[in-house]
Short mmCIF file of C-alpha atoms in Angstrom, two decimals:
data_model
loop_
_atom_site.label_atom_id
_atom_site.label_comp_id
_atom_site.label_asym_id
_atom_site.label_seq_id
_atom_site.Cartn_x
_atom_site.Cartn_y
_atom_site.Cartn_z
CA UNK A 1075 -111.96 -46.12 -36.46
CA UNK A 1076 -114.56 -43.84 -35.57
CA UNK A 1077 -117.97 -44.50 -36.25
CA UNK A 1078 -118.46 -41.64 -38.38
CA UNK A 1079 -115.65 -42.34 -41.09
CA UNK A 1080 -114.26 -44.71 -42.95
CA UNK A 1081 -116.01 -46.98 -46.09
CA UNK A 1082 -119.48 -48.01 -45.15
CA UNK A 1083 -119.69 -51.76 -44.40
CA UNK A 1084 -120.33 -53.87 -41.15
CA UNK A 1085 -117.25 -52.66 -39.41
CA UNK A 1086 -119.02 -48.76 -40.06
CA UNK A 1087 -122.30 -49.92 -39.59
CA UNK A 1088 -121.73 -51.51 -36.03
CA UNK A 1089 -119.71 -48.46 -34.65
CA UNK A 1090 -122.58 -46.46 -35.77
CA UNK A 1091 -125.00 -48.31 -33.54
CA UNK A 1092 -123.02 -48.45 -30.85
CA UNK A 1093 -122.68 -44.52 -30.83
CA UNK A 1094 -126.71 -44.60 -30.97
CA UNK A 1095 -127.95 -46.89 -28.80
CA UNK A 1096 -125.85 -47.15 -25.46
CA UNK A 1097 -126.96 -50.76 -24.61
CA UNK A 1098 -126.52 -51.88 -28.24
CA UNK A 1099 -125.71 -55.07 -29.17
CA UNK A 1100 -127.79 -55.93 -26.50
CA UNK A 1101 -130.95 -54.54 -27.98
CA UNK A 1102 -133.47 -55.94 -30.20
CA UNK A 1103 -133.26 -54.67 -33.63
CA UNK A 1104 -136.40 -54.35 -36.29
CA UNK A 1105 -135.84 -52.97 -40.36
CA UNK A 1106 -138.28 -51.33 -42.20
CA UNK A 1107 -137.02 -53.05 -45.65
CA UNK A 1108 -138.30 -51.83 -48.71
CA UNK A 1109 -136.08 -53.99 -50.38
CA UNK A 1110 -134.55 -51.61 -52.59
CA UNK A 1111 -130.93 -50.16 -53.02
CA UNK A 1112 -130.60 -48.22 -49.28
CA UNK A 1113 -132.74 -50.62 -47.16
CA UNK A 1114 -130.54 -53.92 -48.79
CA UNK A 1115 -127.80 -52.41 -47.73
CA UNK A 1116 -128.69 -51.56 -44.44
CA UNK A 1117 -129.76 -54.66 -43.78
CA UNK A 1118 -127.07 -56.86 -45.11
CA UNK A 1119 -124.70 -55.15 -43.62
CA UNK A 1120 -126.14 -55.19 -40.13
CA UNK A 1121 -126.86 -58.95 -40.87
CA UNK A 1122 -123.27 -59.37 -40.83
CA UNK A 1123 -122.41 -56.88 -37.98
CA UNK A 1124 -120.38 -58.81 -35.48
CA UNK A 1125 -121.15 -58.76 -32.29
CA UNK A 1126 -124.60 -59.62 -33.39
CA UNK A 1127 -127.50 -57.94 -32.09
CA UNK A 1128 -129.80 -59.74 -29.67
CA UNK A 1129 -132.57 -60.08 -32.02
CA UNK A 1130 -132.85 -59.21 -35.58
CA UNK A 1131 -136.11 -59.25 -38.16
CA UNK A 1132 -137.45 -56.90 -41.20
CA UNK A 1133 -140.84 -55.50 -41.89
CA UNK A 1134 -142.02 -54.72 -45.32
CA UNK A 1135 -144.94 -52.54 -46.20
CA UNK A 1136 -147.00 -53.64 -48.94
CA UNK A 1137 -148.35 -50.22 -49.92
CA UNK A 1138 -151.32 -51.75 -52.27
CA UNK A 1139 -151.01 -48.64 -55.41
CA UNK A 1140 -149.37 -50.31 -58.07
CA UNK A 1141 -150.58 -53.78 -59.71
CA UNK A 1142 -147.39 -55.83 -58.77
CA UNK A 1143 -146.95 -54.65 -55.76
CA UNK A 1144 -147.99 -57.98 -53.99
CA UNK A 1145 -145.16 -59.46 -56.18
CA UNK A 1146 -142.97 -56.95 -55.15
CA UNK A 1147 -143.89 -57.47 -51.63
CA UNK A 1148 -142.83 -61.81 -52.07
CA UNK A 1149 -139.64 -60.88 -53.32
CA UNK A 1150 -138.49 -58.26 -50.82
CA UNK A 1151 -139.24 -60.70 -47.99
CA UNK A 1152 -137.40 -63.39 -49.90
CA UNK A 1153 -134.19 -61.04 -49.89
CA UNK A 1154 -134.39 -60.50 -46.67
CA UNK A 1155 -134.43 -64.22 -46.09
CA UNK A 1156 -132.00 -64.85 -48.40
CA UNK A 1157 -129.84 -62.28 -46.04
CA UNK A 1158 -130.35 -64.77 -43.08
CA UNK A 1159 -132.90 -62.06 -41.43
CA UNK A 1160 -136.69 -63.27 -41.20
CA UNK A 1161 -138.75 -60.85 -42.66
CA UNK A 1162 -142.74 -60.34 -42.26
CA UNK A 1163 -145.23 -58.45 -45.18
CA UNK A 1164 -147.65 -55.86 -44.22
CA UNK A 1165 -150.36 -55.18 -46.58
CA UNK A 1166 -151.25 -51.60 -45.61
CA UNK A 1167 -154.61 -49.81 -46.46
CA UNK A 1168 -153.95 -46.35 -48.18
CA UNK A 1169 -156.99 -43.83 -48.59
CA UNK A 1170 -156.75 -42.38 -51.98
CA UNK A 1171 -159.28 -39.65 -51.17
CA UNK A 1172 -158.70 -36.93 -48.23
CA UNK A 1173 -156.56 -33.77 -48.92
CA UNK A 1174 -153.11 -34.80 -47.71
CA UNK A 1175 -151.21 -35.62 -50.86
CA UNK A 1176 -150.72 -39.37 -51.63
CA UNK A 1177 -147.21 -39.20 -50.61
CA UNK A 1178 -148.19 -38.56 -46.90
CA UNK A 1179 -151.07 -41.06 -46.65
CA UNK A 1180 -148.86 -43.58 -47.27
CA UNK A 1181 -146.36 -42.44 -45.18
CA UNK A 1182 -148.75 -42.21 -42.39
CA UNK A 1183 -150.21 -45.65 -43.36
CA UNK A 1184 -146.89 -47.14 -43.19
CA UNK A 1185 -146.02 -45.97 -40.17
CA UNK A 1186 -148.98 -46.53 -38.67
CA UNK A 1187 -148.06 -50.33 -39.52
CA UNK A 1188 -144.66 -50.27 -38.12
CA UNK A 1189 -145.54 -48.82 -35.02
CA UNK A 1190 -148.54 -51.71 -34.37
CA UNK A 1191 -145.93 -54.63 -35.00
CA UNK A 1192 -143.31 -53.08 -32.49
CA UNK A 1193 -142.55 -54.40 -29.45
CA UNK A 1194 -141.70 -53.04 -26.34
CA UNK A 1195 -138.18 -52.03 -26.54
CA UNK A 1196 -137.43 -52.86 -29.52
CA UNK A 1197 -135.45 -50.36 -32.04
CA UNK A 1198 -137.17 -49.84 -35.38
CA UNK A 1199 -134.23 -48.76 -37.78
CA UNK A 1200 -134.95 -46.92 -41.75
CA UNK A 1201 -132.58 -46.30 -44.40
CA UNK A 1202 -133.12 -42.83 -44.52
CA UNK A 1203 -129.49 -41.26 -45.61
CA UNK A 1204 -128.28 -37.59 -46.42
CA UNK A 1205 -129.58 -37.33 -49.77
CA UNK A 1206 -132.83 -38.30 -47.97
CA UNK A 1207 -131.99 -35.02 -45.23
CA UNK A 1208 -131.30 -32.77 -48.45
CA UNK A 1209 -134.99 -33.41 -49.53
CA UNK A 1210 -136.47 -33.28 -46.25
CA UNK A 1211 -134.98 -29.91 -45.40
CA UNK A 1212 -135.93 -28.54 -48.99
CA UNK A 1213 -139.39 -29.85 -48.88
CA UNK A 1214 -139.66 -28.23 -45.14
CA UNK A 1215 -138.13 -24.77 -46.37
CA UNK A 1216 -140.94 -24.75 -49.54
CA UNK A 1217 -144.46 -25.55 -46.73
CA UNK A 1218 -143.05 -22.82 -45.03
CA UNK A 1219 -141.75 -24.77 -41.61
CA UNK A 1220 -140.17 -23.22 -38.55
CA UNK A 1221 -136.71 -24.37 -36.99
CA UNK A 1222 -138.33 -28.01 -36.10
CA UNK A 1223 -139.13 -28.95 -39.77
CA UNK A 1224 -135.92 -27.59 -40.48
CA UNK A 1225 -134.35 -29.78 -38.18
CA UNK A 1226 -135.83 -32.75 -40.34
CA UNK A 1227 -135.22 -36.44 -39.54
CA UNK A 1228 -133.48 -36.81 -35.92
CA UNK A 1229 -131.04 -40.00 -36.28
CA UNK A 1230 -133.11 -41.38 -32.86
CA UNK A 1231 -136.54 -40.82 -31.67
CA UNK A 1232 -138.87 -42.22 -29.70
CA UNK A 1233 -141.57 -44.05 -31.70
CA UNK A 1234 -144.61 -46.21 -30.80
CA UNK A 1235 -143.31 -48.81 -27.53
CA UNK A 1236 -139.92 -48.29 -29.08
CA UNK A 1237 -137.87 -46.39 -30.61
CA UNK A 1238 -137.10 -45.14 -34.58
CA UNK A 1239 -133.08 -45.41 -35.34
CA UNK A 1240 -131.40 -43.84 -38.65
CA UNK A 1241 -128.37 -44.62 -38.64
CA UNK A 1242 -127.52 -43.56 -42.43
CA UNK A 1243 -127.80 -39.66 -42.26
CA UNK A 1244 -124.14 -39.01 -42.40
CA UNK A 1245 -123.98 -41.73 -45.94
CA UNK A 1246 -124.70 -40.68 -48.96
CA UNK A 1247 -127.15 -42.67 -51.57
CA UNK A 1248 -124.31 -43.25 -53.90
CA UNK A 1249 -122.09 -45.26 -51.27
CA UNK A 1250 -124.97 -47.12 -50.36
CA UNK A 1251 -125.72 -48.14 -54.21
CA UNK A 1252 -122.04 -48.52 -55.17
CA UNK A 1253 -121.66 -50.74 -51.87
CA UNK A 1254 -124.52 -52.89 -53.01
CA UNK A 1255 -123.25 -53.62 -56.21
CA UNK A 1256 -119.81 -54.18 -55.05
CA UNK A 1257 -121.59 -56.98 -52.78
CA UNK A 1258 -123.55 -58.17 -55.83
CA UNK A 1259 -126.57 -57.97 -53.62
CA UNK A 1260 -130.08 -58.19 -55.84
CA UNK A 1261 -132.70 -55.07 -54.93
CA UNK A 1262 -135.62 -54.12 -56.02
CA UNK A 1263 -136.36 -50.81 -57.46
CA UNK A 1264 -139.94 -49.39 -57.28
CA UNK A 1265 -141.43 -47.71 -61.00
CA UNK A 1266 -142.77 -45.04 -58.75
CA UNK A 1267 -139.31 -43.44 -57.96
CA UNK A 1268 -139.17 -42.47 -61.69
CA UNK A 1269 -142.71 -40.50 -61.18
CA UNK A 1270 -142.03 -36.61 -60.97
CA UNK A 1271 -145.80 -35.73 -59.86
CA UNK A 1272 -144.83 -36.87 -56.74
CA UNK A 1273 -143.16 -33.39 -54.47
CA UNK A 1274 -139.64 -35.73 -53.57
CA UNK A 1275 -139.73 -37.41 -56.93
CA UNK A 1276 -139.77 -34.28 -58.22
CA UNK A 1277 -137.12 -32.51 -56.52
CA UNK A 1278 -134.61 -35.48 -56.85
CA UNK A 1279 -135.27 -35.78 -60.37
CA UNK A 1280 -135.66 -32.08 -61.46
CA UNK A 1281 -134.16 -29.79 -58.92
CA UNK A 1282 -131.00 -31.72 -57.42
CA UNK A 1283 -129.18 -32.46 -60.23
CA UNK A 1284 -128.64 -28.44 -61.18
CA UNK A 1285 -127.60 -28.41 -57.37
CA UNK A 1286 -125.48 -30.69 -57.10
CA UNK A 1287 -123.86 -29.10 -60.38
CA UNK A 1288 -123.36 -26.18 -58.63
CA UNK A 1289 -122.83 -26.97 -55.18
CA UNK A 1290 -121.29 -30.71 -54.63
CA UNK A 1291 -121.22 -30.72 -51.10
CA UNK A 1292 -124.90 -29.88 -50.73
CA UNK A 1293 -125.80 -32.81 -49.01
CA UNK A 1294 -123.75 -32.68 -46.65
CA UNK A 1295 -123.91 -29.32 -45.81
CA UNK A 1296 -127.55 -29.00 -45.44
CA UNK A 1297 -127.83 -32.11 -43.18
CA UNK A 1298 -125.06 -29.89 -40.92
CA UNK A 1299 -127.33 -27.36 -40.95
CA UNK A 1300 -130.55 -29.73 -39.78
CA UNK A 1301 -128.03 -30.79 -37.20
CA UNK A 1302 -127.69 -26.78 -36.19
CA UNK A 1303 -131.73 -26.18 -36.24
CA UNK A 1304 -132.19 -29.34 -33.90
CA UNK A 1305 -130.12 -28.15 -30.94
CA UNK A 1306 -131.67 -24.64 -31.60
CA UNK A 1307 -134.81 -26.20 -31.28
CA UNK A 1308 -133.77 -27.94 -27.68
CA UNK A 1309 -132.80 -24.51 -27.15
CA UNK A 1310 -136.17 -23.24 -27.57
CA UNK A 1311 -137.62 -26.04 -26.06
CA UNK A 1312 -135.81 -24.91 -22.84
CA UNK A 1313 -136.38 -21.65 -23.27
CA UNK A 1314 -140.59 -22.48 -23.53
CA UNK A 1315 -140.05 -24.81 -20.35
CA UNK A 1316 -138.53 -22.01 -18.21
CA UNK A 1317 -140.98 -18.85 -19.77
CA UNK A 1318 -144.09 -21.39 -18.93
CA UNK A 1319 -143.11 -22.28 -15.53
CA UNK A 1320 -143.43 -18.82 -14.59
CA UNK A 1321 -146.69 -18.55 -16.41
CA UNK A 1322 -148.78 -21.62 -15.09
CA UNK A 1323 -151.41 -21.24 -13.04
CA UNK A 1324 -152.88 -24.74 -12.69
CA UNK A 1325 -154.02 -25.88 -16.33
CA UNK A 1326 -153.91 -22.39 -17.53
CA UNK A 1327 -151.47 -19.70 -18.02
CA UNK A 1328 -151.61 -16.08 -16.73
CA UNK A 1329 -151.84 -13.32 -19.20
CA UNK A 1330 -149.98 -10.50 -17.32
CA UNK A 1331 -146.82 -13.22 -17.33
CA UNK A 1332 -146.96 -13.92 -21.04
CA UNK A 1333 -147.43 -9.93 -21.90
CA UNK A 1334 -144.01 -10.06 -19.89
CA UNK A 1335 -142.31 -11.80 -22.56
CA UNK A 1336 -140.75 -10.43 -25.97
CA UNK A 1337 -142.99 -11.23 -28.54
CA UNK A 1338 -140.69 -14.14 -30.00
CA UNK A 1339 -140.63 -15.54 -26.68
CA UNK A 1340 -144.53 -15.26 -26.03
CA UNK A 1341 -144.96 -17.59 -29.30
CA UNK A 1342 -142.55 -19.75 -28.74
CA UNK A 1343 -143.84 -20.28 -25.34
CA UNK A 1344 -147.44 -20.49 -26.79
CA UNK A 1345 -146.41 -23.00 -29.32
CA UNK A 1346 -144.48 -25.25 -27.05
CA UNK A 1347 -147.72 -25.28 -24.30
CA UNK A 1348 -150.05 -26.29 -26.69
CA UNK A 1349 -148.14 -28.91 -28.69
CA UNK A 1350 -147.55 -29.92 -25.15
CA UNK A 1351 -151.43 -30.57 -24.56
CA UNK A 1352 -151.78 -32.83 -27.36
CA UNK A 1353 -153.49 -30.33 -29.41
CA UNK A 1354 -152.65 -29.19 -33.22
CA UNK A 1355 -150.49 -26.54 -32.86
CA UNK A 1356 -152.26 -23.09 -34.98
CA UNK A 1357 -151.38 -21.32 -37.85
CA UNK A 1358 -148.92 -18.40 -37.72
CA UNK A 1359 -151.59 -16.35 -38.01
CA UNK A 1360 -153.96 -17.30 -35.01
CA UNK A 1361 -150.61 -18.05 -33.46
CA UNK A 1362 -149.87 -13.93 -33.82
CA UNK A 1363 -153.65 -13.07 -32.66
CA UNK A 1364 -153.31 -15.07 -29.55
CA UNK A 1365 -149.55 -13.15 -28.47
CA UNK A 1366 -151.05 -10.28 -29.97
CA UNK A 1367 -155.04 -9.13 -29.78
CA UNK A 1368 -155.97 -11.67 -27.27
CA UNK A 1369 -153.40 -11.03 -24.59
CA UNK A 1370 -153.95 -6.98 -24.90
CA UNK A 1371 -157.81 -7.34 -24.72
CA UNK A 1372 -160.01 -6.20 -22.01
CA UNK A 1373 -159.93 -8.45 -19.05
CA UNK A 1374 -163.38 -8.30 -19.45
CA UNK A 1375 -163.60 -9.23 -23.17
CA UNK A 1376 -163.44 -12.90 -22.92
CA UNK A 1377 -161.74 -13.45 -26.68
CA UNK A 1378 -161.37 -16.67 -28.20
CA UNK A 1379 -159.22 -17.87 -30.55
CA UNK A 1380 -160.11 -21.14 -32.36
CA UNK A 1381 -158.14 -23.40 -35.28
CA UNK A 1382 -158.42 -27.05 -36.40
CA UNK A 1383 -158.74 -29.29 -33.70
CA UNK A 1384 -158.53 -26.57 -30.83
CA UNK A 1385 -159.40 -23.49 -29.76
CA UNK A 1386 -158.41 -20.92 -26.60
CA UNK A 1387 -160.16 -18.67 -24.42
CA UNK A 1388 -158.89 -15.91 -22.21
CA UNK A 1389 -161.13 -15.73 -19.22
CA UNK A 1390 -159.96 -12.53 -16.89
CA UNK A 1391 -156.03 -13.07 -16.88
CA UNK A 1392 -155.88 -16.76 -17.58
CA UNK A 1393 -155.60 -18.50 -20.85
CA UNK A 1394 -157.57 -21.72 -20.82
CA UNK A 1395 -156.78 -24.33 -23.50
CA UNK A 1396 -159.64 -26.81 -24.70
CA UNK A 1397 -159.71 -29.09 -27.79
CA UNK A 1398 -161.94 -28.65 -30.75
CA UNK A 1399 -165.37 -30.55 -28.52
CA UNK A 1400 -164.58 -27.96 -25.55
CA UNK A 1401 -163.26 -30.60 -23.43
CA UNK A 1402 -159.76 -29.47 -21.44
CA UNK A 1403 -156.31 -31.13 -22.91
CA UNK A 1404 -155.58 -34.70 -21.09
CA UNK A 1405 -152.11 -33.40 -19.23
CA UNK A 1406 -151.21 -37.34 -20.32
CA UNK A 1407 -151.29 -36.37 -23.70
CA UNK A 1408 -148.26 -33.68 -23.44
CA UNK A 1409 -145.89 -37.44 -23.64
CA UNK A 1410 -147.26 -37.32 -27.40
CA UNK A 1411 -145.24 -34.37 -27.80
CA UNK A 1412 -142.20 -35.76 -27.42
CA UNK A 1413 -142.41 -38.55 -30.67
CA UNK A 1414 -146.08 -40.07 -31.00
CA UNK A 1415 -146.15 -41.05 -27.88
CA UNK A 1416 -142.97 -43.19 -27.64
CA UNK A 1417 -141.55 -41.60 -24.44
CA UNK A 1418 -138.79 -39.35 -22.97
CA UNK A 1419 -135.10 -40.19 -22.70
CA UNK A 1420 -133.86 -39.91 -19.65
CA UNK A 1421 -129.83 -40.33 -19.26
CA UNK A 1422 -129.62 -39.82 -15.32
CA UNK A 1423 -126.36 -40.38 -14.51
CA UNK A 1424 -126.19 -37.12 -16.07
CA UNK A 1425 -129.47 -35.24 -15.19
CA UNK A 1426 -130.43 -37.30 -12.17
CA UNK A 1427 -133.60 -34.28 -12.64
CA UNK A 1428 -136.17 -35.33 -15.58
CA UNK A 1429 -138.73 -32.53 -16.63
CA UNK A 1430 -141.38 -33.98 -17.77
CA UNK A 1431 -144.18 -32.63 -20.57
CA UNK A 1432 -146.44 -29.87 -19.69
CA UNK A 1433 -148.65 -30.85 -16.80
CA UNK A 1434 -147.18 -34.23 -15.71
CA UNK A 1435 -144.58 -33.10 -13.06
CA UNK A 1436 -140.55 -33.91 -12.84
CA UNK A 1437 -138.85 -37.31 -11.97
CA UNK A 1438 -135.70 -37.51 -9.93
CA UNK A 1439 -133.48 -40.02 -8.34
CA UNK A 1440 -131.93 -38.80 -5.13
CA UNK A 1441 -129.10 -40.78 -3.73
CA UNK A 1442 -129.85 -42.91 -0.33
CA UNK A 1443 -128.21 -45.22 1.70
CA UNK A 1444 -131.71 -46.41 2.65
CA UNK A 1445 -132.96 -46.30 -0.44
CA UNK A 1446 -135.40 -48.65 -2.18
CA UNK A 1447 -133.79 -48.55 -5.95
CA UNK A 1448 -130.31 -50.23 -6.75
CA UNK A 1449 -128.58 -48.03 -9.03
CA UNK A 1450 -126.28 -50.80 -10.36
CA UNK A 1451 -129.13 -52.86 -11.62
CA UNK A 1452 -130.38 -49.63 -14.09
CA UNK A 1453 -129.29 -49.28 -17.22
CA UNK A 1454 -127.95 -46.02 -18.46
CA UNK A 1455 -130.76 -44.84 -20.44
CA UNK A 1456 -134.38 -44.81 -19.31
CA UNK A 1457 -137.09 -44.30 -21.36
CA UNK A 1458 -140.78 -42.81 -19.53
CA UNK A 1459 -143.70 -43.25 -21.08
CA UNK A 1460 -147.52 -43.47 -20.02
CA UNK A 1461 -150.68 -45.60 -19.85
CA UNK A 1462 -151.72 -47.34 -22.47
CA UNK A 1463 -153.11 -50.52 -21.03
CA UNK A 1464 -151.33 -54.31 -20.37
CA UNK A 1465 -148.52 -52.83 -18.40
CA UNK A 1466 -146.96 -55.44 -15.67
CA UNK A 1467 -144.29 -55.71 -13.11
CA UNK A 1468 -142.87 -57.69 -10.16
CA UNK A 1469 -143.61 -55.40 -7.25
CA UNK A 1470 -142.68 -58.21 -4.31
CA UNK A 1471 -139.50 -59.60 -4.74
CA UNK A 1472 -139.66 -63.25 -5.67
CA UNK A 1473 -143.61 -62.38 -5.93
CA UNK A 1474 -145.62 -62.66 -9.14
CA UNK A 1475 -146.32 -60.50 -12.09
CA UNK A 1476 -148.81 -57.94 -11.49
CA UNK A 1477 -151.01 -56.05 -13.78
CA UNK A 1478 -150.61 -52.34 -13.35
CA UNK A 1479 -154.18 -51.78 -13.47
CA UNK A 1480 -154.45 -54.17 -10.68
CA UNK A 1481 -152.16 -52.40 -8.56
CA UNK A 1482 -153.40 -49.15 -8.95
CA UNK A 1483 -157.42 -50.17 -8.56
CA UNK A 1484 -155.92 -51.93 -4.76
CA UNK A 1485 -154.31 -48.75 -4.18
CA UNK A 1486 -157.47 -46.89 -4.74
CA UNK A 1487 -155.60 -44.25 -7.37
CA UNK A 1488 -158.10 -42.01 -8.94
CA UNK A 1489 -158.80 -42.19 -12.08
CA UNK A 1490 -158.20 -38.99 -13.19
CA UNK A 1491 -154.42 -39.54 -11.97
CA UNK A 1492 -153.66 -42.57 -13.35
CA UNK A 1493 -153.36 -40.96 -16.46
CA UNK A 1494 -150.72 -38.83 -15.59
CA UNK A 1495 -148.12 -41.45 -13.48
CA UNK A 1496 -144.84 -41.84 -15.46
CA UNK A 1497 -144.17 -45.10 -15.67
CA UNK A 1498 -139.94 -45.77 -16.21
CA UNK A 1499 -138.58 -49.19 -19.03
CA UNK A 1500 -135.16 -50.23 -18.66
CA UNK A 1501 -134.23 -52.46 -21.62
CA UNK A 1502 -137.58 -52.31 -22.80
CA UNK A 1503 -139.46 -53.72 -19.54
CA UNK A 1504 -141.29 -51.53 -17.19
CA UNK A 1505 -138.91 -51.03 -13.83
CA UNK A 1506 -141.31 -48.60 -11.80
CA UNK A 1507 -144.41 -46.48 -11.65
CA UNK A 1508 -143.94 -43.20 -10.76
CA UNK A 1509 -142.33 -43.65 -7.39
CA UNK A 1510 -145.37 -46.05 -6.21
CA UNK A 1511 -143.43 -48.91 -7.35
CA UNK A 1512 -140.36 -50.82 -7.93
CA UNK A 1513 -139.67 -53.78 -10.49
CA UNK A 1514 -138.10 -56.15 -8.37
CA UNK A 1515 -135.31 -56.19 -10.85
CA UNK A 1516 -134.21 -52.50 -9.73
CA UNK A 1517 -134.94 -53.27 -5.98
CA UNK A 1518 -131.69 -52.97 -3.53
CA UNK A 1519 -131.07 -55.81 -1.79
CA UNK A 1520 -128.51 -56.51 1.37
CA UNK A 1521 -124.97 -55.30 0.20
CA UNK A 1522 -126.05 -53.01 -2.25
CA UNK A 1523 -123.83 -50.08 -2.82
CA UNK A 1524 -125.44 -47.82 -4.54
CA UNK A 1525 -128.87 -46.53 -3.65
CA UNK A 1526 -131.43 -44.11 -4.44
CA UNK A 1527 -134.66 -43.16 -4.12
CA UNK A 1528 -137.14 -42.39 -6.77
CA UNK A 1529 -139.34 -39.21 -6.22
CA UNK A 1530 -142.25 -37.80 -8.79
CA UNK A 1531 -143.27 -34.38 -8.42
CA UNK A 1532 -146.38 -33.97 -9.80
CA UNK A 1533 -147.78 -30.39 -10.83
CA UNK A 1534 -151.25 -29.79 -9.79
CA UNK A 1535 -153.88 -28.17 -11.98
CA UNK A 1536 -156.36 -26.13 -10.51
#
C-alpha cells in the first residue's frame, strides 16, 4: 500500500516515514506532544509502528499563559507514558510584551525549547496536518508573503542538530480525531483553541467553515498548491545561485552584472544573497530601491540603503553588504539560511556536486581508486552543517576521539576560516571536516571497492 493512501493507522504511519527519512527505522525519533487530538494520534500510532524505531521519546511544552497549564502539562506526559513512550515537560518562558503577536512568541519560545533538547541526529516530528497547511497558506496570503510563505510548512527540514519531520500534511484533522476516538485514546484539549482573538483561532473558527461549505476539497487543494510554490521556490533558489555566481566579486557583488538582469531576476537574486548572509531580508520597498535607484546611481554617489538589522552600500560598481553595527555578514552564517541553522541535505549518489550557501564554497566526492573515503560505509543522505563548538571525531583509525577544535588549533587553521569549513554527519555523527579529515568510520581500508575522494572548494572573498 502506498504510503500516501489508505486509512491512517501504524501500517500508514510507518510507510510514511519510510518515504521521509531514507535510513528510517534506524533513526532516532523525538514528538513534540501537546497531548491533544493530532499529537495523540501521532504518537500512538508511531508507538505501535512495527519495525520500531531506534529510539523513541516526547517533549511537551509547558507554555506558562493559562492557570492550569502546569496541570495540563502532568497529564500530557502521563499519556504519553501511558502510550509506552517516555515523555519530558518543558516549562517555557513567554514574553507577553514586544510587538510580535502572542501567537508567535510562543511559537518562537517553543521552538526555541525543542531545538535546545535535540540531539544530534535525531528527528523532531509535529502533528501539523492539512487543515494545519490550509491556515498556514491563508495566514501567509493575508501578511502579504512571497512564493516561500506560500510554500508554508515543508514535510522535512533541517532544524537545530537535527531535523523537523511532518509527516501528517497529506491527513486531514478529522481522520486524526475520528481515529482517536475509534482507539478510545484520552486527549487533552486546550480552552485556548476556542479563543477567536487569536489570527488561526480565528480563521478556523470564523472563516473555514463558509469555505469548506463552498469548496470541500479546500484542504487539500491548497496544500497541492504549497506543494507547487515550494519547487517554484527551489526554482528560484537556482535561478539566484546561477544570476549571483556571475555577479560575485569576493564578498560583494558587481553592479554592472546585476543591471544585466530583468528586474524580477535582480530581486530575486538580491533577496536570495542577503538571506544568504544571515541578514533580515528588506521590505519590498527598500528591496525595489536597491534593484532600482541604487544600482542606476552615479558610480560616484555612494547610496545606501538601510532596513532592520542591515543595511547596503554601493561603493563604485560593487554592492557591499554589512549588518545593522557595520560589521560585514559572517559567510558561516549563509548555513542559517537553509533552516535555522540545521544544515544542508546532501543526497550524493545523485549530485555527487553540493553547492553550498553564499560564500562557503561547493563539496564534491570524486571517485578514486586511491581514495581516502569508502563509499560503502556512507549512508545515503548527508547532512553539512557548521561550527558550533564540541564537535569530535576519530581521525586515526583505531586512534582516539579528537576534539575538532583541537585538530584545527595543531593544524594552525586561521581563525577566520574555521568558520567557514563544512563539516559532513552521517547518521547523526560527524564523518569529516571539509576534506581535512576523515571519521575513521568512512575511511577505506584494504579491499575496499568503492572509493572516493572528498574535495571542498572554497570561494574566496576579497
Amino acid at each position: 500500500m502506498p504510503a500516501e493512501t489508505g486509512e491512517f493507522g501504524p501500517r500508514w504511519l510507518g510507510g510514511r516515514l519510510a518515504a521521509l527519512l531514507p535510513e528510517f527505522p534506524r533513526v532516532r525519533l523525538c514528538v513534540a506532544f501537546s497531548g491533544g487530538p493530532d499529537s495523540t494520534a501521532l504518537l500512538a500510532a508511531l508507538a505501535r509502528v512495527r519495525p520500531r524505531p531506534q529510539a523513541l521519546r516526547a517533549l511537551h511544552v509547558d507554555h506558562g499563559l493559562h492557570p492550569d497549564s502546569g496541570d495540563w502539562s502532568a497529564r500530557a506526559v502521563r499519556l504519553a507514558r501511558a502510550l509506552g513512550v517516555p515523555c519530558e515537560a518543558l516549562a517555557a518562558q513567554v514574553s507577553r510584551a514586544g510587538g510580535a503577536s502572542l501567537e508567535a512568541r510562543a511559537r518562537e519560545a517553543r521552538y526555541r525549547l525543542l531545538a535546545a533538547r535535540l540531539a544530534p541526529g535525531e528527528v523532531l516530528l509535529s502533528a501539523h496536518h492539512q487543515d494545519d497547511q490550509l491556515e498556514t497558506v491563508l495566514l501567509q496570503l493575508l501578511r502579504g508573503a512571497g512564493v516561500a510563505g506560500v510554500a508554508a510548512m515543508p514535510e522535512l527540514a533541517p532544524f537545530a542538530p537535527g531535523w523537523l519531520a511532518r509527516p501528517l500534511l497529506t491527513r486531514s484533522r478529522a481522520e486524526l480525531l475520528a481515529w482517536v476516538r475509534a482507539q478510545r485514546l484520552e486527549c487533552l484539549e486546550d480552552p485556548s483553541n476556542s479563543d477567536d482573538r487569536f489570527d488561526r483561532n480565528y480563521l478556523r473558527l470564523r472563516v473555514l467553515p463558509a469555505i469548506r461549505a463552498r469548496w470541500p476539497g479546500a484542504a487539500a487543494t491548497v496544500s497541492r498548491t504549497a506543494r507547487h510554490a515550494a519547487e517554484a521556490q527551489r526554482l528560484l533558489e537556482t535561478a539566484a545561485l546561477a544570476d549571483l555566481a556571475r555577479a560575485r566579486h569576493g564578498a560583494a557583488l558587481a553592479a554592472s552584472a546585476l543591471r544585466s538582469l530583468p528586474p524580477e531576476r535582480r530581486r530575486n537574486a538580491l533577496r536570495f544573497w542577503i538571506a544568504a548572509r544571515g541578514l533580515p531580508v528588506p521590505p519590498s520597498r527598500r528591496l525595489e530601491e536597491i534593484a532600482g535607484p541604487l544600482l542606476a546611481a552615479r558610480a560616484d554617489a555612494q547610496p545606501l540603503v538601510a532596513w532592520p538589522g542591515a543595511r547596503l552600500r554601493r561603493t563604485g560598481e560593487l554592492l557591499v553588504l554589512a549588518g545593522a553595527d557595520g560589521g560585514r555578514a559572517a559567510p558561516a552564517a549563509a548555513a542559517r539560511a537553509r533552516g535555522a541553522a540545521g544544515g544542508i541535505r546532501w543526497r550524493w549518489r545523485a549530485q555527487p556536486v553540493c553547492e553550498l550557501p553564499e560564500g562557503c564554497g561547493r563539496l564534491e566526492l570524486r571517485a578514486d581508486a586511491h581514495g581516502p573515503v569508502d563509499l560503502a560505509a556512507l549512508p545515503a543522505t548527508l547532512t553539512i552543517r557548521w561550527r558550533r563548538g564540541g564537535e569530535r571525531l576519530t581521525p586515526l583509525a583505531g586512534g582516539a576521539r579528537r576534539a575538532l577544535k583541537s585538530l584545527l588549533q595543531e593544524a594552525r587553521v586561521p581563525a577566520a576560516e574555521r568558520g567557514l569549513l563544512p563539516l559532513i554527519y552521517g547518521h547523526g555523527a560527524l564523518v569529516a571536516v571539509a576534506d581535512r579529515w576523515l571519521d575513521q568510520s568512512v575511511q577505506a581500508r584494504a579491499g575496499a571497492r568503492r572509493r572516493a575522494r572528498l574535495q571542498w572548494q572554497r570561494t574566496h572573498d576579497a
